[in-house]
């Protein structure tokens, strides 16, 4: 009776009272199928096959690469800040990048969704090429800088995924460390530093910055 009287005095009733309890946050959406990862890998493969089958006798690099799509270090064209990532010197150059990109892109796509993963590829392409162009006047081609960005991005996304078990969150950072040890430390240890280390550095820094954003 006292409770009801108090409700009547304040002009409210138990049935119409507002629930002020915080609602539990919904889990972040994730990709059910890795369509973006598969599409990016297929696009890289098709771009290489199309380029390799029509490659002219004159071009840039160890093999005659298409000068129209490689990032020109002296006078870059706007589209070259993206197209360079789809140009690879030879089949192993492409395959090594695709093998490293696949697990990192899968981890990113699981956390961010398909469309954001595709957008991330192109954003990283621009960030890597722009940063590289500022510190190195050489031409640039290949997706390894973008791969480095995906590696560090996946590490940052999963490192702070508090809803996941700690053992699961440790996999992407360990994968990223293994990649950078294989691509950078191993060649340097044998006296042959990776010639693309500046692009890889730009990619790693870009991925960390985007992961923290």
Short mmCIF file of C-alpha atoms in Angstrom, two decimals:
data_model
loop_
_atom_site.label_atom_id
_atom_site.label_comp_id
_atom_site.label_asym_id
_atom_site.label_seq_id
_atom_site.Cartn_x
_atom_site.Cartn_y
_atom_site.Cartn_z
CA UNK A 1 0.00 0.00 0.00
CA UNK A 2 2.80 2.42 0.87
CA UNK A 3 4.56 1.58 -2.42
CA UNK A 4 1.37 2.21 -4.44
CA UNK A 5 0.69 5.47 -2.58
CA UNK A 6 4.19 6.66 -3.41
CA UNK A 7 3.62 5.86 -7.09
CA UNK A 8 0.34 7.78 -7.10
CA UNK A 9 2.02 10.81 -5.53
CA UNK A 10 4.64 10.94 -8.26
CA UNK A 11 2.05 10.46 -11.01
CA UNK A 12 3.31 7.11 -12.27
CA UNK A 13 2.31 3.50 -11.98
CA UNK A 14 4.22 0.22 -11.82
CA UNK A 15 2.98 -0.65 -15.30
CA UNK A 16 4.14 2.63 -16.93
CA UNK A 17 7.43 3.11 -15.11
CA UNK A 18 10.46 3.50 -17.34
CA UNK A 19 13.11 0.78 -17.21
CA UNK A 20 16.45 2.52 -16.73
CA UNK A 21 18.57 -0.64 -16.70
CA UNK A 22 21.31 -0.71 -19.36
CA UNK A 23 20.63 -3.13 -22.16
CA UNK A 24 23.38 -5.61 -22.97
CA UNK A 25 25.41 -4.61 -26.00
CA UNK A 26 24.85 -6.63 -29.13
CA UNK A 27 27.79 -8.56 -30.52
CA UNK A 28 29.54 -6.98 -33.48
CA UNK A 29 28.42 -8.34 -36.84
CA UNK A 30 30.86 -10.53 -38.65
CA UNK A 31 31.08 -12.12 -42.05
CA UNK A 32 29.40 -15.51 -42.28
CA UNK A 33 31.40 -16.41 -45.39
CA UNK A 34 34.82 -15.01 -46.40
CA UNK A 35 33.59 -13.61 -49.70
CA UNK A 36 35.80 -10.51 -49.52
CA UNK A 37 38.96 -12.50 -48.90
CA UNK A 38 38.15 -14.84 -51.76
CA UNK A 39 37.31 -11.91 -54.06
CA UNK A 40 40.55 -10.08 -53.27
CA UNK A 41 42.66 -13.18 -53.87
CA UNK A 42 40.84 -13.87 -57.14
CA UNK A 43 41.30 -10.27 -58.24
CA UNK A 44 45.05 -10.42 -57.57
CA UNK A 45 45.33 -13.69 -59.46
CA UNK A 46 43.32 -12.45 -62.45
CA UNK A 47 45.27 -9.18 -62.59
CA UNK A 48 48.56 -11.06 -62.69
CA UNK A 49 47.39 -13.52 -65.35
CA UNK A 50 46.04 -10.73 -67.52
CA UNK A 51 49.23 -8.73 -67.14
CA UNK A 52 51.54 -11.70 -67.63
CA UNK A 53 49.77 -12.87 -70.77
CA UNK A 54 49.95 -9.42 -72.38
CA UNK A 55 53.27 -8.25 -70.92
CA UNK A 56 55.29 -6.26 -73.46
CA UNK A 57 58.94 -6.75 -74.24
CA UNK A 58 59.83 -3.47 -72.54
CA UNK A 59 58.82 -2.31 -69.12
CA UNK A 60 59.93 -1.77 -65.54
CA UNK A 61 61.64 -4.13 -63.10
CA UNK A 62 63.41 -7.49 -63.38
CA UNK A 63 60.77 -8.51 -65.90
CA UNK A 64 59.03 -6.04 -68.21
CA UNK A 65 56.28 -4.81 -65.90
CA UNK A 66 53.47 -2.58 -67.20
CA UNK A 67 54.66 0.97 -66.65
CA UNK A 68 51.08 2.26 -66.79
CA UNK A 69 50.11 0.48 -63.55
CA UNK A 70 53.36 0.50 -61.54
CA UNK A 71 53.71 3.46 -59.16
CA UNK A 72 56.07 5.79 -60.99
CA UNK A 73 58.49 7.14 -58.41
CA UNK A 74 59.31 10.21 -60.47
CA UNK A 75 55.91 11.21 -61.85
CA UNK A 76 53.15 9.05 -60.28
CA UNK A 77 49.68 9.06 -61.80
CA UNK A 78 46.69 9.16 -59.41
CA UNK A 79 45.48 5.64 -60.24
CA UNK A 80 48.95 4.19 -59.71
CA UNK A 81 48.59 4.67 -55.95
CA UNK A 82 46.18 1.69 -56.11
CA UNK A 83 47.06 -0.28 -59.25
CA UNK A 84 50.66 -0.95 -58.18
CA UNK A 85 49.34 -3.47 -55.61
CA UNK A 86 48.00 -5.67 -58.43
CA UNK A 87 51.31 -5.81 -60.35
CA UNK A 88 53.71 -8.65 -59.46
CA UNK A 89 57.05 -9.51 -60.93
CA UNK A 90 56.57 -13.26 -61.28
CA UNK A 91 54.36 -16.10 -60.05
CA UNK A 92 56.19 -16.72 -56.77
CA UNK A 93 56.03 -13.00 -55.96
CA UNK A 94 52.24 -13.22 -56.33
CA UNK A 95 51.84 -16.55 -54.54
CA UNK A 96 53.85 -15.51 -51.48
CA UNK A 97 51.75 -12.36 -51.08
CA UNK A 98 48.50 -14.29 -51.53
CA UNK A 99 49.52 -16.93 -48.97
CA UNK A 100 50.27 -14.23 -46.41
CA UNK A 101 47.20 -12.15 -47.24
CA UNK A 102 44.71 -15.02 -46.96
CA UNK A 103 44.86 -15.68 -43.18
CA UNK A 104 45.19 -12.00 -42.28
CA UNK A 105 42.26 -10.99 -44.49
CA UNK A 106 40.16 -13.83 -43.06
CA UNK A 107 40.80 -12.60 -39.53
CA UNK A 108 39.97 -9.02 -40.49
CA UNK A 109 36.85 -10.02 -42.39
CA UNK A 110 35.60 -12.06 -39.43
CA UNK A 111 35.79 -8.95 -37.25
CA UNK A 112 34.84 -6.19 -39.71
CA UNK A 113 32.64 -7.77 -42.36
CA UNK A 114 33.09 -8.19 -46.09
CA UNK A 115 32.57 -4.68 -47.44
CA UNK A 116 34.88 -3.08 -44.89
CA UNK A 117 37.56 -5.65 -45.69
CA UNK A 118 37.44 -4.77 -49.39
CA UNK A 119 37.52 -1.06 -48.54
CA UNK A 120 40.46 -1.66 -46.21
CA UNK A 121 42.48 -3.19 -49.05
CA UNK A 122 42.16 -0.06 -51.16
CA UNK A 123 42.68 2.32 -48.23
CA UNK A 124 45.86 0.49 -47.24
CA UNK A 125 47.01 0.53 -50.88
CA UNK A 126 46.83 4.33 -50.92
CA UNK A 127 48.36 4.77 -47.47
CA UNK A 128 51.29 2.47 -48.25
CA UNK A 129 52.05 3.98 -51.66
CA UNK A 130 51.70 7.56 -50.45
CA UNK A 131 53.95 6.94 -47.46
CA UNK A 132 56.49 5.08 -49.56
CA UNK A 133 56.53 7.84 -52.18
CA UNK A 134 57.33 10.42 -49.52
CA UNK A 135 60.46 8.62 -48.31
CA UNK A 136 61.68 6.73 -51.39
CA UNK A 137 61.82 7.91 -55.03
CA UNK A 138 61.87 4.39 -56.47
CA UNK A 139 59.02 2.76 -58.38
CA UNK A 140 56.70 0.52 -56.38
CA UNK A 141 54.79 -2.61 -57.27
CA UNK A 142 53.38 -5.63 -55.44
CA UNK A 143 50.89 -6.12 -52.60
CA UNK A 144 53.36 -6.93 -49.82
CA UNK A 145 52.91 -3.53 -48.16
CA UNK A 146 49.15 -4.04 -48.11
CA UNK A 147 49.70 -7.54 -46.70
CA UNK A 148 51.78 -6.05 -43.89
CA UNK A 149 48.92 -3.66 -43.19
CA UNK A 150 46.43 -6.52 -42.97
CA UNK A 151 48.76 -8.41 -40.64
CA UNK A 152 49.10 -5.57 -38.17
CA UNK A 153 45.42 -4.65 -38.52
CA UNK A 154 44.31 -8.20 -37.70
CA UNK A 155 46.65 -8.24 -34.71
CA UNK A 156 45.18 -5.00 -33.36
CA UNK A 157 41.56 -6.05 -33.94
CA UNK A 158 41.90 -9.39 -32.19
CA UNK A 159 44.24 -8.19 -29.45
CA UNK A 160 41.45 -5.97 -28.10
CA UNK A 161 38.59 -8.41 -28.80
CA UNK A 162 37.73 -8.82 -25.13
CA UNK A 163 34.71 -11.02 -25.85
CA UNK A 164 37.06 -13.69 -27.23
CA UNK A 165 39.18 -16.08 -25.12
CA UNK A 166 42.73 -14.96 -24.48
CA UNK A 167 44.19 -17.95 -26.32
CA UNK A 168 42.18 -17.04 -29.43
CA UNK A 169 43.16 -13.39 -29.26
CA UNK A 170 46.82 -14.37 -29.22
CA UNK A 171 46.73 -16.08 -32.64
CA UNK A 172 46.66 -12.98 -34.92
CA UNK A 173 49.50 -11.16 -33.08
CA UNK A 174 51.61 -14.33 -33.19
CA UNK A 175 50.83 -14.72 -36.88
CA UNK A 176 51.85 -11.11 -37.52
CA UNK A 177 55.12 -11.58 -35.61
CA UNK A 178 55.88 -14.74 -37.58
CA UNK A 179 55.20 -12.93 -40.86
CA UNK A 180 57.48 -9.99 -40.08
CA UNK A 181 60.19 -12.32 -38.78
CA UNK A 182 60.04 -14.31 -42.03
CA UNK A 183 59.84 -11.31 -44.37
CA UNK A 184 62.21 -8.91 -42.60
CA UNK A 185 64.38 -10.45 -39.88
CA UNK A 186 65.31 -13.66 -41.67
CA UNK A 187 66.65 -11.93 -44.83
CA UNK A 188 68.45 -9.29 -42.75
CA UNK A 189 70.03 -11.99 -40.58
CA UNK A 190 71.48 -13.57 -43.73
CA UNK A 191 72.87 -10.27 -44.95
CA UNK A 192 70.18 -9.60 -47.57
CA UNK A 193 67.66 -7.07 -46.22
CA UNK A 194 64.30 -7.19 -47.91
CA UNK A 195 64.27 -4.49 -50.62
CA UNK A 196 60.62 -3.79 -49.85
CA UNK A 197 61.09 -3.13 -46.14
CA UNK A 198 60.02 0.52 -46.44
CA UNK A 199 56.71 -0.45 -48.03
CA UNK A 200 56.25 -3.12 -45.37
CA UNK A 201 56.94 -0.56 -42.65
CA UNK A 202 54.37 1.81 -44.15
CA UNK A 203 51.86 -1.03 -44.24
CA UNK A 204 52.52 -2.10 -40.65
CA UNK A 205 52.18 1.46 -39.33
CA UNK A 206 49.03 2.05 -41.38
CA UNK A 207 47.45 -1.15 -40.09
CA UNK A 208 48.23 -0.26 -36.48
CA UNK A 209 46.83 3.26 -36.92
CA UNK A 210 43.61 1.97 -38.52
CA UNK A 211 43.29 -0.76 -35.90
CA UNK A 212 43.46 1.80 -33.11
CA UNK A 213 41.06 4.21 -34.84
#
